[in-house]
mmCIF file of C-alpha atoms and ligand atoms in Angstrom:
data_model
loop_
_atom_site.group_PDB
_atom_site.id
_atom_site.type_symbol
_atom_site.label_atom_id
_atom_site.label_comp_id
_atom_site.label_asym_id
_atom_site.label_seq_id
_atom_site.Cartn_x
_atom_site.Cartn_y
_atom_site.Cartn_z
ATOM 1 C CA UNK A 10 88.319 107.900 109.073
ATOM 2 C CA UNK A 11 88.411 108.881 112.760
ATOM 3 C CA UNK A 12 92.108 109.798 112.620
ATOM 4 C CA UNK A 13 91.462 112.039 109.662
ATOM 5 C CA UNK A 14 88.736 113.975 111.404
ATOM 6 C CA UNK A 15 91.123 115.143 114.142
ATOM 7 C CA UNK A 16 91.685 118.741 115.149
ATOM 8 C CA UNK A 17 94.449 119.584 112.658
ATOM 9 C CA UNK A 18 92.116 118.820 109.789
ATOM 10 C CA UNK A 19 89.964 121.849 110.471
ATOM 11 C CA UNK A 20 87.090 122.320 108.058
ATOM 12 C CA UNK A 21 88.050 119.681 105.551
ATOM 13 C CA UNK A 22 85.274 117.157 106.326
ATOM 14 C CA UNK A 23 83.084 118.555 103.570
ATOM 15 C CA UNK A 24 85.921 118.216 101.111
ATOM 16 C CA UNK A 25 86.736 114.717 102.396
ATOM 17 C CA UNK A 26 83.176 113.573 102.061
ATOM 18 C CA UNK A 27 83.112 115.008 98.549
ATOM 19 C CA UNK A 28 86.013 112.932 97.206
ATOM 20 C CA UNK A 29 84.285 110.576 94.875
ATOM 21 C CA UNK A 30 85.766 111.110 91.446
ATOM 22 C CA UNK A 31 89.489 110.462 91.211
ATOM 23 C CA UNK A 32 91.607 111.090 88.128
ATOM 24 C CA UNK A 33 94.884 109.275 87.584
ATOM 25 C CA UNK A 34 97.360 110.800 85.126
ATOM 26 C CA UNK A 35 99.648 108.190 83.575
ATOM 27 C CA UNK A 36 98.572 104.589 83.006
ATOM 28 C CA UNK A 37 102.017 103.034 83.484
ATOM 29 C CA UNK A 38 103.090 100.680 86.236
ATOM 30 C CA UNK A 39 102.077 102.981 89.098
ATOM 31 C CA UNK A 40 99.127 104.814 87.548
ATOM 32 C CA UNK A 41 97.452 101.543 86.564
ATOM 33 C CA UNK A 42 98.071 100.161 90.068
ATOM 34 C CA UNK A 43 96.605 103.237 91.754
ATOM 35 C CA UNK A 44 93.575 103.200 89.434
ATOM 36 C CA UNK A 45 93.125 99.494 90.180
ATOM 37 C CA UNK A 46 93.072 99.783 93.978
ATOM 38 C CA UNK A 47 90.983 102.958 93.898
ATOM 39 C CA UNK A 48 88.342 101.473 91.593
ATOM 40 C CA UNK A 49 88.223 98.348 93.767
ATOM 41 C CA UNK A 50 87.648 100.609 96.782
ATOM 42 C CA UNK A 51 84.626 102.202 95.094
ATOM 43 C CA UNK A 52 86.048 105.418 93.642
ATOM 44 C CA UNK A 53 85.089 106.463 90.116
ATOM 45 C CA UNK A 54 88.279 106.752 88.099
ATOM 46 C CA UNK A 55 89.254 108.694 85.015
ATOM 47 C CA UNK A 56 92.561 107.260 83.820
ATOM 48 C CA UNK A 57 94.471 109.493 81.433
ATOM 49 C CA UNK A 58 97.539 108.791 79.321
ATOM 50 C CA UNK A 59 98.895 110.317 76.135
ATOM 51 C CA UNK A 60 98.182 107.420 73.770
ATOM 52 C CA UNK A 61 95.383 104.842 73.421
ATOM 53 C CA UNK A 62 98.087 102.131 73.409
ATOM 54 C CA UNK A 63 99.372 103.201 76.837
ATOM 55 C CA UNK A 64 95.793 103.196 78.158
ATOM 56 C CA UNK A 65 95.085 99.749 76.706
ATOM 57 C CA UNK A 66 98.297 98.410 78.283
ATOM 58 C CA UNK A 67 97.359 99.923 81.651
ATOM 59 C CA UNK A 68 93.816 98.593 81.496
ATOM 60 C CA UNK A 69 95.125 95.165 80.441
ATOM 61 C CA UNK A 70 97.337 95.079 83.521
ATOM 62 C CA UNK A 71 94.397 96.002 85.732
ATOM 63 C CA UNK A 72 92.150 93.378 84.119
ATOM 64 C CA UNK A 73 94.661 90.579 84.573
ATOM 65 C CA UNK A 74 95.454 91.624 88.134
ATOM 66 C CA UNK A 75 91.730 91.584 89.067
ATOM 67 C CA UNK A 76 91.473 88.146 87.397
ATOM 68 C CA UNK A 77 94.268 86.870 89.657
ATOM 69 C CA UNK A 78 92.474 88.226 92.743
ATOM 70 C CA UNK A 79 89.294 86.454 91.594
ATOM 71 C CA UNK A 80 91.196 83.193 90.963
ATOM 72 C CA UNK A 81 92.616 83.331 94.486
ATOM 73 C CA UNK A 82 89.216 83.980 95.998
ATOM 74 C CA UNK A 83 90.205 87.445 97.222
ATOM 75 C CA UNK A 84 87.627 89.240 95.087
ATOM 76 C CA UNK A 85 84.363 88.113 93.501
ATOM 77 C CA UNK A 86 84.046 88.307 89.735
ATOM 78 C CA UNK A 87 81.048 90.631 90.202
ATOM 79 C CA UNK A 88 83.199 93.003 92.257
ATOM 80 C CA UNK A 89 85.968 92.847 89.648
ATOM 81 C CA UNK A 90 83.471 93.658 86.874
ATOM 82 C CA UNK A 91 82.022 96.513 88.910
ATOM 83 C CA UNK A 92 85.487 97.908 89.625
ATOM 84 C CA UNK A 93 86.441 97.743 85.945
ATOM 85 C CA UNK A 94 83.211 99.519 85.054
ATOM 86 C CA UNK A 95 84.206 102.382 87.380
ATOM 87 C CA UNK A 96 87.346 103.080 85.270
ATOM 88 C CA UNK A 97 87.025 105.390 82.284
ATOM 89 C CA UNK A 98 90.090 105.848 80.080
ATOM 90 C CA UNK A 99 90.901 108.939 78.063
ATOM 91 C CA UNK A 100 93.689 110.748 76.223
ATOM 92 C CA UNK A 101 91.855 114.047 76.728
ATOM 93 C CA UNK A 102 93.138 115.949 79.749
ATOM 94 C CA UNK A 103 89.950 118.045 79.877
ATOM 95 C CA UNK A 104 88.112 114.883 80.971
ATOM 96 C CA UNK A 105 89.740 115.140 84.427
ATOM 97 C CA UNK A 106 88.408 118.660 85.071
ATOM 98 C CA UNK A 107 85.615 117.426 87.352
ATOM 99 C CA UNK A 108 87.819 115.292 89.620
ATOM 100 C CA UNK A 109 87.938 115.937 93.371
ATOM 101 C CA UNK A 110 91.387 114.364 93.586
ATOM 102 C CA UNK A 111 93.947 113.980 90.803
ATOM 103 C CA UNK A 112 96.864 111.596 91.269
ATOM 104 C CA UNK A 113 99.711 112.174 88.837
ATOM 105 C CA UNK A 114 101.945 109.191 87.972
ATOM 106 C CA UNK A 115 103.857 110.263 84.840
ATOM 107 C CA UNK A 116 107.626 110.015 84.267
ATOM 108 C CA UNK A 117 109.908 111.025 87.137
ATOM 109 C CA UNK A 118 111.081 114.296 85.530
ATOM 110 C CA UNK A 119 110.202 117.689 86.948
ATOM 111 C CA UNK A 120 109.685 119.191 83.431
ATOM 112 C CA UNK A 121 107.155 116.470 82.554
ATOM 113 C CA UNK A 122 105.321 116.763 85.882
ATOM 114 C CA UNK A 123 105.390 120.588 85.691
ATOM 115 C CA UNK A 124 103.641 120.491 82.322
ATOM 116 C CA UNK A 125 100.958 118.200 83.747
ATOM 117 C CA UNK A 126 100.433 120.314 86.884
ATOM 118 C CA UNK A 127 100.262 123.590 84.924
ATOM 119 C CA UNK A 128 97.585 122.036 82.742
ATOM 120 C CA UNK A 129 95.704 120.644 85.770
ATOM 121 C CA UNK A 130 95.874 124.041 87.464
ATOM 122 C CA UNK A 131 94.187 125.587 84.442
ATOM 123 C CA UNK A 132 91.299 123.114 84.223
ATOM 124 C CA UNK A 133 90.596 121.577 87.647
ATOM 125 C CA UNK A 134 87.827 122.846 89.873
ATOM 126 C CA UNK A 135 88.772 125.038 92.862
ATOM 127 C CA UNK A 136 89.388 122.886 95.934
ATOM 128 C CA UNK A 137 90.443 119.820 93.954
ATOM 129 C CA UNK A 138 93.465 118.154 95.517
ATOM 130 C CA UNK A 139 96.364 117.619 93.109
ATOM 131 C CA UNK A 140 98.616 114.763 94.212
ATOM 132 C CA UNK A 141 101.891 113.483 92.797
ATOM 133 C CA UNK A 142 103.191 109.939 93.077
ATOM 134 C CA UNK A 143 106.781 111.160 92.716
ATOM 135 C CA UNK A 144 109.384 109.048 94.523
ATOM 136 C CA UNK A 145 111.908 111.827 95.059
ATOM 137 C CA UNK A 146 111.037 115.199 93.523
ATOM 138 C CA UNK A 147 110.163 117.797 96.197
ATOM 139 C CA UNK A 148 106.413 118.429 96.302
ATOM 140 C CA UNK A 149 107.195 122.120 96.845
ATOM 141 C CA UNK A 150 108.871 122.280 93.402
ATOM 142 C CA UNK A 151 105.890 120.619 91.742
ATOM 143 C CA UNK A 152 103.433 122.805 93.683
ATOM 144 C CA UNK A 153 105.294 125.967 92.650
ATOM 145 C CA UNK A 154 104.369 125.319 89.015
ATOM 146 C CA UNK A 155 100.714 125.973 89.951
ATOM 147 C CA UNK A 156 98.750 128.918 91.317
ATOM 148 C CA UNK A 157 97.362 126.657 94.075
ATOM 149 C CA UNK A 158 100.351 125.193 95.954
ATOM 150 C CA UNK A 159 98.156 124.649 99.032
ATOM 151 C CA UNK A 160 96.259 121.960 97.097
ATOM 152 C CA UNK A 161 99.343 120.029 95.971
ATOM 153 C CA UNK A 162 100.452 117.022 98.028
ATOM 154 C CA UNK A 163 102.475 113.843 97.607
ATOM 155 C CA UNK A 164 100.836 110.414 97.584
ATOM 156 C CA UNK A 165 103.762 108.033 97.216
ATOM 157 C CA UNK A 166 102.496 104.523 96.576
ATOM 158 C CA UNK A 167 104.813 101.538 96.205
ATOM 159 C CA UNK A 168 105.154 98.919 93.522
ATOM 160 C CA UNK A 169 103.287 96.659 92.978
ATOM 161 C CA UNK A 170 100.510 98.933 94.250
ATOM 162 C CA UNK A 171 97.881 96.192 94.818
ATOM 163 C CA UNK A 172 100.312 94.299 97.077
ATOM 164 C CA UNK A 173 102.376 96.932 98.874
ATOM 165 C CA UNK A 174 100.772 98.241 102.034
ATOM 166 C CA UNK A 175 102.450 101.627 102.437
ATOM 167 C CA UNK A 176 101.569 105.100 101.158
ATOM 168 C CA UNK A 177 103.765 108.080 102.085
ATOM 169 C CA UNK A 178 101.717 111.266 102.157
ATOM 170 C CA UNK A 179 104.062 114.187 101.664
ATOM 171 C CA UNK A 180 103.499 117.789 102.678
ATOM 172 C CA UNK A 181 105.077 120.514 100.537
ATOM 173 C CA UNK A 182 106.019 123.908 101.968
ATOM 174 C CA UNK A 183 102.579 125.379 101.277
ATOM 175 C CA UNK A 184 100.413 122.242 101.376
ATOM 176 C CA UNK A 185 97.278 122.796 103.468
ATOM 177 C CA UNK A 186 96.193 120.518 106.329
ATOM 178 C CA UNK A 187 93.066 119.825 104.364
ATOM 179 C CA UNK A 188 94.971 118.574 101.282
ATOM 180 C CA UNK A 189 97.070 116.318 103.562
ATOM 181 C CA UNK A 190 93.873 115.010 105.163
ATOM 182 C CA UNK A 191 92.285 114.276 101.783
ATOM 183 C CA UNK A 192 95.419 112.448 100.611
ATOM 184 C CA UNK A 193 95.600 110.480 103.873
ATOM 185 C CA UNK A 194 91.923 109.537 103.655
ATOM 186 C CA UNK A 195 92.429 108.411 100.059
ATOM 187 C CA UNK A 196 95.493 106.296 100.941
ATOM 188 C CA UNK A 197 93.591 104.669 103.783
ATOM 189 C CA UNK A 198 90.463 104.410 101.649
ATOM 190 C CA UNK A 199 92.340 102.221 99.154
ATOM 191 C CA UNK A 200 93.562 99.999 101.987
ATOM 192 C CA UNK A 201 97.049 101.333 102.655
ATOM 193 C CA UNK A 202 98.777 102.320 105.867
ATOM 194 C CA UNK A 203 99.735 105.965 105.540
ATOM 195 C CA UNK A 204 102.804 107.665 106.967
ATOM 196 C CA UNK A 205 102.906 111.448 106.811
ATOM 197 C CA UNK A 206 106.152 113.128 105.800
ATOM 198 C CA UNK A 207 106.016 116.615 107.280
ATOM 199 C CA UNK A 208 108.763 118.188 105.183
ATOM 200 C CA UNK A 209 109.315 117.227 101.584
ATOM 201 C CA UNK A 210 113.045 116.711 101.847
ATOM 202 C CA UNK A 211 114.272 115.118 98.627
ATOM 203 C CA UNK A 212 113.515 111.412 98.670
ATOM 204 C CA UNK A 213 111.077 111.836 101.568
ATOM 205 C CA UNK A 214 111.617 109.065 104.121
ATOM 206 C CA UNK A 215 111.586 105.860 102.085
ATOM 207 C CA UNK A 216 113.533 106.817 98.941
ATOM 208 C CA UNK A 217 116.026 108.691 101.115
ATOM 209 C CA UNK A 218 116.705 105.605 103.232
ATOM 210 C CA UNK A 219 116.848 103.092 100.389
ATOM 211 C CA UNK A 220 119.018 105.421 98.254
ATOM 212 C CA UNK A 221 121.571 105.835 101.056
ATOM 213 C CA UNK A 222 121.741 102.077 101.586
ATOM 214 C CA UNK A 223 121.709 101.208 97.886
ATOM 215 C CA UNK A 224 124.404 103.716 96.861
ATOM 216 C CA UNK A 225 126.665 102.465 99.673
ATOM 217 C CA UNK A 226 126.021 98.858 98.602
ATOM 218 C CA UNK A 227 127.074 99.727 95.033
ATOM 219 C CA UNK A 228 130.204 101.474 96.350
ATOM 220 C CA UNK A 229 131.103 98.391 98.421
ATOM 221 C CA UNK A 230 130.651 96.187 95.360
ATOM 222 C CA UNK A 231 132.551 98.617 93.097
ATOM 223 C CA UNK A 232 135.524 98.758 95.437
ATOM 224 C CA UNK A 233 135.667 94.973 95.790
ATOM 225 C CA UNK A 234 134.797 94.842 99.485
ATOM 226 C CA UNK A 235 132.282 92.021 98.939
ATOM 227 C CA UNK A 236 130.337 90.291 96.158
ATOM 228 C CA UNK A 237 126.785 91.326 95.250
ATOM 229 C CA UNK A 238 125.466 88.080 96.733
ATOM 230 C CA UNK A 239 127.306 88.610 100.021
ATOM 231 C CA UNK A 240 126.238 92.257 100.339
ATOM 232 C CA UNK A 241 122.604 91.251 99.851
ATOM 233 C CA UNK A 242 122.911 88.253 102.172
ATOM 234 C CA UNK A 243 124.425 90.504 104.853
ATOM 235 C CA UNK A 244 121.369 92.787 104.740
ATOM 236 C CA UNK A 245 118.864 89.944 104.601
ATOM 237 C CA UNK A 246 120.323 87.877 107.420
ATOM 238 C CA UNK A 247 122.030 90.620 109.414
ATOM 239 C CA UNK A 248 119.146 93.072 109.454
ATOM 240 C CA UNK A 249 116.156 90.925 108.582
ATOM 241 C CA UNK A 250 115.525 92.837 105.339
ATOM 242 C CA UNK A 251 113.223 90.966 102.962
ATOM 243 C CA UNK A 252 115.558 91.786 100.092
ATOM 244 C CA UNK A 253 119.146 93.019 99.801
ATOM 245 C CA UNK A 254 119.889 96.514 98.412
ATOM 246 C CA UNK A 255 121.321 95.291 95.091
ATOM 247 C CA UNK A 256 118.359 92.949 94.595
ATOM 248 C CA UNK A 257 116.152 95.945 95.361
ATOM 249 C CA UNK A 258 117.907 98.042 92.705
ATOM 250 C CA UNK A 259 117.397 95.225 90.166
ATOM 251 C CA UNK A 260 113.715 94.980 91.063
ATOM 252 C CA UNK A 261 113.076 98.733 91.038
ATOM 253 C CA UNK A 262 115.169 99.395 87.930
ATOM 254 C CA UNK A 263 118.819 100.500 87.863
ATOM 255 C CA UNK A 264 117.827 103.606 85.867
ATOM 256 C CA UNK A 265 115.023 104.487 88.317
ATOM 257 C CA UNK A 266 117.365 104.199 91.317
ATOM 258 C CA UNK A 267 120.092 106.193 89.520
ATOM 259 C CA UNK A 268 117.577 108.943 88.807
ATOM 260 C CA UNK A 269 116.187 108.949 92.356
ATOM 261 C CA UNK A 270 119.631 109.129 93.979
ATOM 262 C CA UNK A 271 120.757 111.811 91.480
ATOM 263 C CA UNK A 272 117.750 113.964 92.394
ATOM 264 C CA UNK A 273 118.515 113.656 96.115
ATOM 265 C CA UNK A 274 122.211 114.372 95.493
ATOM 266 C CA UNK A 275 121.384 117.466 93.415
ATOM 267 C CA UNK A 276 119.181 118.743 96.222
ATOM 268 C CA UNK A 277 121.396 117.917 99.209
ATOM 269 C CA UNK A 278 124.936 117.875 97.741
ATOM 270 C CA UNK A 279 125.426 115.058 100.253
ATOM 271 C CA UNK A 280 127.956 112.528 98.885
ATOM 272 C CA UNK A 281 125.969 109.728 100.548
ATOM 273 C CA UNK A 282 123.595 109.968 97.586
ATOM 274 C CA UNK A 283 126.161 110.521 94.803
ATOM 275 C CA UNK A 284 125.539 107.712 92.295
ATOM 276 C CA UNK A 285 128.679 105.586 91.868
ATOM 277 C CA UNK A 286 130.200 105.308 88.403
ATOM 278 C CA UNK A 287 129.230 101.617 88.181
ATOM 279 C CA UNK A 288 125.535 102.544 88.319
ATOM 280 C CA UNK A 289 125.889 105.069 85.469
ATOM 281 C CA UNK A 290 127.811 102.576 83.332
ATOM 282 C CA UNK A 291 125.183 99.880 83.914
ATOM 283 C CA UNK A 292 122.467 102.246 82.694
ATOM 284 C CA UNK A 293 124.560 103.284 79.668
ATOM 285 C CA UNK A 294 125.047 99.578 78.856
ATOM 286 C CA UNK A 295 121.318 98.839 79.159
ATOM 287 C CA UNK A 296 121.653 96.635 82.263
ATOM 288 C CA UNK A 297 118.548 98.002 83.946
ATOM 289 C CA UNK A 298 117.765 95.092 86.279
ATOM 290 C CA UNK A 299 114.909 92.601 86.026
ATOM 291 C CA UNK A 300 113.107 94.521 83.299
ATOM 292 C CA UNK A 301 116.080 94.206 80.892
ATOM 293 C CA UNK A 302 117.056 90.697 82.009
ATOM 294 C CA UNK A 303 120.314 91.804 83.617
ATOM 295 C CA UNK A 304 121.404 94.101 86.418
ATOM 296 C CA UNK A 305 123.536 93.103 89.381
ATOM 297 C CA UNK A 306 122.159 89.609 88.737
ATOM 298 C CA UNK A 307 121.278 87.628 85.629
ATOM 299 C CA UNK A 308 117.462 87.533 85.291
ATOM 300 C CA UNK A 309 117.317 86.030 81.818
HETATM 301 N N1 NAD B 406 108.099 102.198 89.333
HETATM 302 C C1 NAD B 406 108.138 102.245 90.677
HETATM 303 O O1 NAD B 406 108.513 101.271 91.354
HETATM 304 C C2 NAD B 406 107.676 103.481 91.388
HETATM 305 C C3 NAD B 406 107.410 103.421 92.761
HETATM 306 C C4 NAD B 406 106.947 104.567 93.416
HETATM 307 C C5 NAD B 406 106.773 105.748 92.706
HETATM 308 N N2 NAD B 406 107.053 105.780 91.374
HETATM 309 C C6 NAD B 406 106.840 107.048 90.670
HETATM 310 O O2 NAD B 406 105.595 106.972 89.989
HETATM 311 C C7 NAD B 406 105.660 107.746 88.790
HETATM 312 C C8 NAD B 406 105.302 106.874 87.608
HETATM 313 O O3 NAD B 406 106.218 105.814 87.521
HETATM 314 P P1 NAD B 406 105.916 104.502 86.669
HETATM 315 O O4 NAD B 406 106.911 103.490 87.090
HETATM 316 O O5 NAD B 406 104.467 104.175 86.696
HETATM 317 O O6 NAD B 406 106.293 105.011 85.198
HETATM 318 P P2 NAD B 406 105.871 104.365 83.804
HETATM 319 O O7 NAD B 406 106.949 104.747 82.839
HETATM 320 O O8 NAD B 406 105.500 102.925 83.952
HETATM 321 O O9 NAD B 406 104.531 105.141 83.413
HETATM 322 C C9 NAD B 406 104.482 106.506 83.142
HETATM 323 C C10 NAD B 406 103.272 106.729 82.258
HETATM 324 O O10 NAD B 406 103.039 108.133 82.165
HETATM 325 C C11 NAD B 406 102.604 108.397 80.853
HETATM 326 N N3 NAD B 406 102.728 109.825 80.600
HETATM 327 C C12 NAD B 406 103.835 110.556 80.330
HETATM 328 N N4 NAD B 406 103.511 111.863 80.182
HETATM 329 C C13 NAD B 406 102.175 111.947 80.366
HETATM 330 C C14 NAD B 406 101.231 113.017 80.360
HETATM 331 N N5 NAD B 406 101.624 114.266 80.102
HETATM 332 N N6 NAD B 406 99.929 112.737 80.593
HETATM 333 C C15 NAD B 406 99.550 111.464 80.866
HETATM 334 N N7 NAD B 406 100.380 110.420 80.887
HETATM 335 C C16 NAD B 406 101.681 110.666 80.638
HETATM 336 C C17 NAD B 406 103.449 107.502 79.986
HETATM 337 O O11 NAD B 406 102.885 107.329 78.698
HETATM 338 C C18 NAD B 406 103.468 106.225 80.818
HETATM 339 O O12 NAD B 406 102.382 105.376 80.487
HETATM 340 C C19 NAD B 406 107.068 108.337 88.750
HETATM 341 O O13 NAD B 406 107.054 109.616 89.320
HETATM 342 C C20 NAD B 406 107.859 107.365 89.602
HETATM 343 O O14 NAD B 406 109.015 107.945 90.172
HETATM 344 C C21 NAD B 406 107.481 104.676 90.697
#
């Protein structure tokens, strides 16, 4: 907390201290993960999705993940029960109106996020911080759909949220120091190491770097320079990466990486990020990586 109370934070301590109720919009892979770590850290969570089925799936994931932590002795069953009891699920967006911090984790499409942020703008209390878990959409574009762009910030968590230690906090063009401080305190409060991205260039730092590497890896494969295995081995053994770029695409989802790189390419017009034809054809064919059983590798 000491780092957050530094001089650039200004008068945000009151707001920081007040963050208690957190709403998470979207109970998919990321939303459920964020709700899970936040509830375990003691925050009260309202988890909102559009259908009861999506909420039940999200809650099921959280329940089984807590059970694994308990089995491994990393959490007591009492703490897991208490954390679960701090999560309320709802399909009613009005239920998030009282939140101090809202973290949006819906589909990675500006139109979908814009609809959510316009609705949040209309119902949330003044001073509430509205965060997006987007991987690549500029926070400034999301913020511009609201009348309170100073309160909109990026909190980019990584998958699987309970395991991955990083959170990128992203400042949009009009994001206030206080909203950045609240987001940073939240990221640290749920046990992550936070890096602050001072300008919301498309892809921020992490998606920008992995997209450049991954698109080049696909181009090398496509043009027959090396096999998928050799490209990944080169990165693992040559650079000490935990995973090669093509393995990373398979894990993240071929469609997700195509979308992320396309967004950066649209914004920058930099050919580094132009998705190669092979990636588009894989998505059209349904080879989406681990989740579909096949991507650059056979996962069946
Ligand atoms: N999957 C990853 O590895 C990863 C990593 C970092 C960031 N992200 C980002 O996190 C966000 C969510 O990704 P995900 O993988 O969890 O997606 P997901 O498809 O697993 O989940 C999205 C959820 O949002 C719900 N939803 C859609 N519209 C909604 C609305 N209006 N209100 C409430 N819920 C709504 C859907 O029903 C779904 O349950 C995206 O912006 C994505 O780019 C994803």
